[in-house]
Coordinates of C-alpha atoms in Angstrom, one line a residue:
M1 CA 37.7 -32.9 38.9
D2 CA 35.3 -32.3 36.0
G3 CA 36.6 -34.6 33.3
L4 CA 34.5 -36.5 30.9
P5 CA 33.3 -40.0 31.8
G6 CA 34.7 -42.8 29.7
E7 CA 34.4 -42.8 25.9
A8 CA 31.8 -45.6 26.0
S9 CA 29.8 -43.9 28.7
A10 CA 26.1 -42.9 28.6
F11 CA 27.3 -39.3 28.2
Q12 CA 29.2 -40.0 25.0
A13 CA 26.2 -42.0 23.6
A14 CA 23.9 -39.1 24.5
L15 CA 26.1 -36.6 22.7
A16 CA 26.0 -38.8 19.6
L17 CA 22.2 -38.9 19.7
L18 CA 22.0 -35.1 20.2
R19 CA 24.3 -34.6 17.2
E20 CA 21.8 -36.6 15.2
G21 CA 18.8 -34.6 16.5
R22 CA 17.4 -37.5 18.5
T23 CA 16.9 -35.5 21.7
P24 CA 14.1 -37.6 23.3
E25 CA 16.3 -40.7 23.0
A26 CA 19.3 -38.8 24.5
L27 CA 17.4 -37.7 27.5
P28 CA 17.5 -40.9 29.6
L29 CA 21.2 -41.3 28.8
L30 CA 22.0 -37.8 30.0
E31 CA 20.0 -38.4 33.2
S32 CA 22.0 -41.6 33.8
A33 CA 25.3 -39.9 33.2
L34 CA 24.4 -37.2 35.7
D35 CA 23.3 -39.8 38.2
E36 CA 26.7 -41.5 37.8
A37 CA 28.6 -38.2 38.1
P38 CA 26.5 -35.5 39.8
W39 CA 29.5 -33.1 39.7
H40 CA 29.8 -33.3 35.9
G41 CA 29.1 -29.8 34.5
L42 CA 28.9 -30.7 30.8
A43 CA 26.5 -33.5 31.5
A44 CA 24.3 -31.2 33.6
L45 CA 24.4 -28.5 30.9
N46 CA 23.5 -30.9 28.1
L47 CA 20.6 -32.3 30.2
A48 CA 19.3 -28.8 30.9
M49 CA 19.6 -27.9 27.2
A50 CA 17.8 -31.2 26.1
R51 CA 15.0 -30.6 28.5
M52 CA 14.6 -27.0 27.4
D53 CA 14.5 -28.1 23.8
L54 CA 11.7 -30.5 24.7
G55 CA 9.7 -27.8 26.5
Q56 CA 10.4 -29.3 30.0
L57 CA 11.5 -26.0 31.4
D58 CA 10.6 -26.7 35.0
A59 CA 12.7 -29.9 34.9
A60 CA 15.6 -28.1 33.3
A61 CA 16.2 -25.7 36.2
G62 CA 18.0 -28.2 38.5
P63 CA 20.7 -29.4 36.0
L64 CA 21.1 -25.8 34.8
A65 CA 21.9 -24.7 38.3
T66 CA 24.5 -27.4 38.5
A67 CA 26.0 -26.3 35.2
L68 CA 26.2 -22.7 36.4
E69 CA 28.0 -23.8 39.5
R70 CA 30.4 -26.2 37.8
L71 CA 31.0 -24.1 34.6
P72 CA 30.9 -20.4 35.8
H73 CA 33.2 -19.2 33.0
H74 CA 31.3 -21.0 30.2
P75 CA 28.9 -18.7 28.3
E76 CA 26.3 -21.3 27.5
P77 CA 24.9 -21.9 31.0
H78 CA 24.5 -18.2 31.4
F79 CA 22.7 -17.9 28.1
R80 CA 20.4 -20.8 29.0
R81 CA 19.7 -19.2 32.3
G82 CA 18.6 -16.1 30.4
R83 CA 16.6 -18.1 27.9
L84 CA 14.8 -20.0 30.6
A85 CA 13.9 -16.7 32.3
H86 CA 12.8 -15.2 28.9
L87 CA 10.5 -18.1 28.1
R88 CA 8.9 -17.6 31.5
G89 CA 8.3 -13.9 30.9
Q90 CA 11.0 -12.7 33.4
G91 CA 12.6 -10.0 31.3
Q92 CA 15.1 -8.6 33.8
A93 CA 16.5 -12.0 34.7
A94 CA 16.6 -12.9 31.0
R95 CA 18.6 -9.8 30.2
Q96 CA 21.1 -10.6 33.0
G97 CA 21.6 -14.1 31.7
Y98 CA 22.2 -12.9 28.1
E99 CA 24.5 -10.2 29.2
A100 CA 26.5 -12.6 31.3
A101 CA 26.9 -14.9 28.3
L102 CA 28.1 -11.9 26.2
V103 CA 30.7 -11.0 28.9
R104 CA 32.2 -14.4 28.4
D105 CA 31.7 -14.5 24.7
P106 CA 31.1 -11.1 23.0
G107 CA 30.1 -12.9 19.8
H108 CA 27.4 -15.2 21.4
V109 CA 24.9 -15.0 18.6
A110 CA 21.9 -16.5 20.5
A111 CA 22.5 -14.1 23.4
L112 CA 22.5 -11.1 21.0
C113 CA 19.2 -12.4 19.4
G114 CA 17.7 -12.8 22.9
L115 CA 18.5 -9.2 23.8
A116 CA 17.0 -8.2 20.4
E117 CA 13.8 -10.1 21.2
L118 CA 13.6 -8.3 24.6
A119 CA 14.1 -4.9 23.0
R120 CA 11.4 -5.5 20.4
A121 CA 8.9 -6.6 23.0
E122 CA 9.7 -3.4 24.9
G123 CA 9.0 -1.3 21.8
R124 CA 12.6 -0.5 21.2
A125 CA 12.6 -1.4 17.5
E126 CA 15.8 0.4 16.6
A127 CA 17.8 -1.2 19.4
S128 CA 16.5 -4.6 18.4
V129 CA 17.6 -4.0 14.8
A130 CA 21.1 -3.0 15.9
L131 CA 21.5 -6.1 18.0
L132 CA 20.3 -8.4 15.1
R133 CA 22.7 -6.7 12.7
E134 CA 25.5 -7.4 15.1
A135 CA 24.4 -11.1 15.4
L136 CA 24.2 -11.4 11.6
L137 CA 27.8 -10.2 11.4
H138 CA 28.9 -13.2 13.5
S139 CA 26.6 -15.6 11.6
P140 CA 25.9 -14.2 8.1
Q141 CA 24.4 -17.4 6.7
D142 CA 21.8 -17.8 9.5
D143 CA 18.4 -17.5 7.8
G144 CA 16.6 -17.4 11.1
I145 CA 18.5 -14.2 12.1
T146 CA 17.9 -12.7 8.7
L147 CA 14.1 -13.2 9.1
E148 CA 14.1 -11.8 12.6
L149 CA 16.0 -8.8 11.3
A150 CA 13.5 -8.4 8.5
R151 CA 10.7 -8.5 11.1
G152 CA 12.5 -6.0 13.3
L153 CA 12.9 -3.7 10.3
V154 CA 9.1 -3.8 9.7
A155 CA 8.6 -2.7 13.3
A156 CA 11.2 0.0 12.8
N157 CA 9.3 1.4 9.8
E158 CA 11.9 0.2 7.3
P159 CA 9.8 -2.2 5.2
G160 CA 11.9 -1.7 2.1
E161 CA 15.0 -3.1 3.6
A162 CA 12.9 -5.8 5.3
L163 CA 11.5 -6.9 2.0
A164 CA 15.0 -6.9 0.4
L165 CA 16.1 -9.4 3.1
A166 CA 13.0 -11.6 3.1
A167 CA 12.5 -11.9 -0.7
P168 CA 15.7 -13.9 -1.5
L169 CA 14.9 -16.4 1.3
L170 CA 11.3 -16.7 0.0
A171 CA 12.6 -17.4 -3.5
R172 CA 14.7 -20.3 -2.4
E173 CA 13.6 -23.9 -3.0
G174 CA 12.4 -25.3 0.2
A175 CA 12.0 -21.9 1.9
P176 CA 10.4 -22.2 5.4
G177 CA 6.9 -21.0 6.0
L178 CA 8.2 -18.3 8.3
A179 CA 9.9 -16.7 5.3
G180 CA 6.5 -16.3 3.7
V181 CA 4.9 -14.9 6.9
V182 CA 7.7 -12.3 7.3
W183 CA 7.7 -11.4 3.6
S184 CA 3.9 -10.8 3.7
E185 CA 4.3 -8.5 6.7
A186 CA 7.0 -6.5 4.9
V187 CA 5.2 -6.2 1.6
L188 CA 2.0 -5.2 3.4
A189 CA 3.8 -2.5 5.3
R190 CA 5.5 -1.1 2.1
E191 CA 2.8 -1.6 -0.5
G192 CA -0.5 -1.4 1.4
P193 CA -3.3 -3.9 1.0
A194 CA -3.9 -3.6 -2.7
G195 CA -0.2 -3.6 -3.6
A196 CA 0.5 -6.5 -1.3
R197 CA -2.3 -8.6 -2.7
A198 CA -1.1 -8.0 -6.2
A199 CA 2.5 -8.8 -5.4
S200 CA 1.5 -12.0 -3.5
E201 CA -0.7 -13.2 -6.3
A202 CA 2.1 -12.6 -8.9
A203 CA 4.6 -14.4 -6.7
L204 CA 2.2 -17.3 -6.1
A205 CA 1.4 -17.6 -9.8
A206 CA 5.2 -17.9 -10.6
D207 CA 5.6 -20.7 -8.0
P208 CA 2.2 -22.1 -7.1
L209 CA 3.6 -25.2 -5.2
S210 CA 5.9 -23.3 -2.9
P211 CA 4.7 -23.8 0.7
A212 CA 6.3 -20.6 1.8
R213 CA 4.6 -18.5 -0.9
I214 CA 1.3 -20.2 -0.2
A215 CA 1.8 -19.3 3.5
A216 CA 2.6 -15.7 2.6
H217 CA -0.7 -15.4 0.7
A218 CA -2.6 -17.1 3.5
T219 CA -1.1 -14.6 6.0
L220 CA -2.3 -11.7 3.9
L221 CA -5.7 -13.1 3.6
D222 CA -5.9 -13.5 7.3
A223 CA -4.8 -9.9 7.7
F224 CA -7.6 -8.8 5.4
G225 CA -10.1 -10.8 7.5
Q226 CA -10.7 -13.4 4.8
T227 CA -10.0 -16.3 7.2
R228 CA -12.0 -18.9 5.2
E229 CA -10.1 -18.2 2.0
G230 CA -6.9 -18.1 4.0
L231 CA -7.7 -21.6 5.4
R232 CA -7.8 -23.0 2.0
H233 CA -4.2 -21.8 1.4
W234 CA -3.1 -23.0 4.9
H235 CA -4.4 -26.5 4.2
L236 CA -2.5 -26.6 0.9
A237 CA 0.7 -25.3 2.5
E238 CA 0.4 -27.9 5.3
A239 CA -0.1 -30.7 2.7
L240 CA 3.2 -29.7 1.1
A241 CA 5.1 -29.0 4.3
P242 CA 3.5 -31.0 7.1
E243 CA 6.3 -30.4 9.7
D244 CA 6.7 -26.6 9.2
V245 CA 5.8 -25.0 12.6
A246 CA 4.9 -21.6 11.1
I247 CA 2.5 -23.3 8.6
L248 CA 1.0 -25.5 11.3
S249 CA 0.5 -22.5 13.5
G250 CA -1.2 -20.6 10.8
L251 CA -3.5 -23.5 10.0
A252 CA -4.3 -24.2 13.7
H253 CA -5.2 -20.6 14.4
G254 CA -7.2 -20.2 11.2
L255 CA -9.3 -23.3 12.2
W256 CA -9.7 -21.8 15.7
R257 CA -11.0 -18.5 14.3
E258 CA -13.5 -20.4 12.1
R259 CA -14.5 -22.3 15.3
A260 CA -13.5 -25.6 13.7
Y261 CA -12.2 -26.7 17.1
K262 CA -12.3 -30.5 16.5
A263 CA -10.2 -30.1 13.3
A264 CA -7.8 -27.6 15.0
L265 CA -7.0 -29.9 17.9
P266 CA -4.7 -32.4 16.1
V267 CA -3.0 -29.5 14.3
F268 CA -2.2 -27.8 17.6
E269 CA -0.9 -31.1 19.0
R270 CA 1.5 -31.6 16.0
A271 CA 2.7 -28.0 16.3
V272 CA 3.3 -28.3 20.1
A273 CA 5.2 -31.5 19.6
L274 CA 7.5 -29.6 17.2
A275 CA 7.8 -26.4 19.2
P276 CA 7.0 -27.1 22.9
G277 CA 8.5 -23.8 24.0
E278 CA 6.1 -21.7 21.9
R279 CA 3.5 -20.3 24.3
S280 CA 0.9 -19.3 21.8
L281 CA 0.7 -22.9 20.6
R282 CA 0.6 -24.4 24.1
V283 CA -2.1 -22.0 25.3
G284 CA -4.0 -22.5 22.1
H285 CA -4.0 -26.2 22.6
G286 CA -5.5 -25.7 26.1
E287 CA -8.1 -23.4 24.8
I288 CA -9.1 -25.8 22.0
L289 CA -9.6 -28.5 24.7
F290 CA -11.8 -26.1 26.6
R291 CA -13.9 -25.3 23.6
L292 CA -14.4 -29.0 23.1
H293 CA -15.6 -29.3 26.7
R294 CA -12.7 -31.5 27.6
L295 CA -12.2 -29.5 30.8
A296 CA -9.9 -31.7 32.9
E297 CA -7.6 -32.1 29.9
A298 CA -7.6 -28.4 29.3
A299 CA -6.8 -27.6 32.9
D300 CA -4.0 -30.1 32.9
S301 CA -2.6 -28.7 29.6
L302 CA -2.6 -25.1 30.9
R303 CA -1.1 -26.0 34.3
A304 CA 1.7 -27.9 32.4
T305 CA 2.2 -24.7 30.4
L306 CA 2.5 -22.6 33.5
A307 CA 4.9 -25.1 35.0
D308 CA 7.1 -25.2 31.9
L309 CA 6.9 -21.6 30.7
G310 CA 5.8 -19.6 33.8
G311 CA 2.8 -17.4 34.1
D312 CA 1.5 -14.7 31.8
E313 CA -1.8 -12.9 31.4
R314 CA -3.2 -15.1 28.7
T315 CA -2.3 -18.4 30.2
H316 CA -3.7 -17.5 33.6
A317 CA -6.9 -16.0 32.0
T318 CA -7.5 -19.1 29.9
L319 CA -7.0 -21.4 32.9
A320 CA -9.5 -19.2 34.9
L321 CA -12.2 -19.8 32.2
V322 CA -11.6 -23.5 32.4
L323 CA -11.8 -23.5 36.2
V324 CA -15.0 -21.4 36.3
S325 CA -16.5 -24.0 33.9
Q326 CA -15.5 -26.8 36.3
G327 CA -17.2 -24.9 39.2
L328 CA -13.9 -24.3 40.9
Q329 CA -14.6 -20.6 41.7
E330 CA -11.9 -20.0 44.3
E331 CA -9.2 -21.5 42.1
A332 CA -10.6 -19.4 39.2
R333 CA -10.4 -16.3 41.3
L334 CA -6.7 -16.9 42.1
A335 CA -6.0 -17.6 38.4
T336 CA -7.8 -14.4 37.3
E337 CA -6.0 -12.3 39.8
A338 CA -2.7 -13.8 38.6
A339 CA -3.6 -12.9 35.0
G340 CA -4.1 -9.2 36.0
G341 CA -5.2 -6.6 33.4
E342 CA -8.8 -6.5 32.3
N343 CA -9.3 -10.1 33.2
A344 CA -9.0 -9.4 36.9
L345 CA -11.0 -6.2 36.6
V346 CA -13.9 -7.9 34.9
H347 CA -13.8 -10.6 37.5
A348 CA -13.8 -8.1 40.3
L349 CA -16.8 -6.3 38.7
C350 CA -18.9 -9.2 37.6
N351 CA -18.1 -12.3 39.6
V352 CA -17.5 -11.3 43.2
G353 CA -21.2 -10.8 43.8
P354 CA -22.5 -14.3 42.9
Y355 CA -19.4 -16.2 43.9
H356 CA -17.6 -14.1 46.5
P357 CA -20.2 -11.8 48.1
A358 CA -18.0 -10.8 51.0
M359 CA -15.8 -8.9 48.4
A360 CA -18.7 -7.2 46.7
T361 CA -18.6 -3.9 48.6
S362 CA -19.7 -0.7 46.8
E363 CA -16.2 0.8 47.2
A364 CA -14.5 -2.3 45.7
L365 CA -17.0 -2.5 42.8
G366 CA -16.7 1.2 42.1
E367 CA -12.9 1.0 42.1
A368 CA -13.0 -2.0 39.7
A369 CA -15.4 -0.2 37.3
R370 CA -13.2 2.9 37.1
A371 CA -10.0 0.9 36.6
L372 CA -11.7 -1.2 33.9
R373 CA -12.9 1.9 32.1
L374 CA -9.4 3.2 32.1
R375 CA -8.0 -0.1 30.9
L376 CA -10.5 -0.3 28.0
S377 CA -9.8 3.3 27.0
Q378 CA -6.1 2.3 26.5
G379 CA -7.0 -0.6 24.2
I380 CA -6.5 -4.3 24.6
N381 CA -4.2 -6.5 22.5
P382 CA -6.1 -9.1 20.4
Y383 CA -6.5 -12.4 22.3
V384 CA -5.2 -14.5 19.4

């Protein structure tokens, strides 16, 4: 039996709170409902979804497994399995989850968008665009998909079509900051720096109090290396739209680049509270704590990110920096090796002598030097 608990149950009360967007308040009620009926697939699914939405990915795994067992023919548990893997950087598992959701519901919009995100990360821009076009057919009024399609078109060297999609969204009253960010990427790709600046200045003059247009101009200024001038615009955009994640992210990273770490910290904290599943914000928060010499808090923050979102090169590398500063050399070595890439190579070349002399053989150092030279010759992605 997998029926619903009574109408007045904790589960029903939780659903009402979820419909109102009050996820933190719904969480204990969902936990209570699942304690009362551990076999209840829908309660397990909603608990997993709520925890994922709050960035509690590690805690979401258990109820999600229950939902998959109890609701094998429902597409949503399979999509959530894919999304959980995706957030943790497990591309193949993410693809399997998304595809399983689409087998059960060929029009599952979020699964199509997930596959598109994977394709773009793999450098398959045309495949990403095709998937997003399909998703938009099923949900033509979804502005988020429209913006992702515009961003995909920029990556696919189709900036004109990208601009045609982003411009109407930017022109709307109350446009999100992300619309400005995507529009700026498209106009820069199509017009070049001089043309993009002129177009942005004209758009901003026509609507000087639009947070999205201000964010668009700030994004261009950042791209031109004019971070200090960009910060002035990010501050104004944030004053007008204090809960816009894209704007908070732009402001936080701008303050970071200007080394205004103390001012950046509360901005990162606000952004993380709004988007706990966004890795760049979570890791940025840990790095800011590190820059402020709050080492124990930085380590705790980064470990929580690893627990929730899984490991990736940047998170492990940042944690390694913190651990070295705490004098925890063996833990730092393990974190650096987990990071891989140039982080592990630099560690192997520079740190094994003073901290791990038994590993500092001439053969090992020579191998590390050659590998690092090859890695550097291939280029390294910007840290921020």
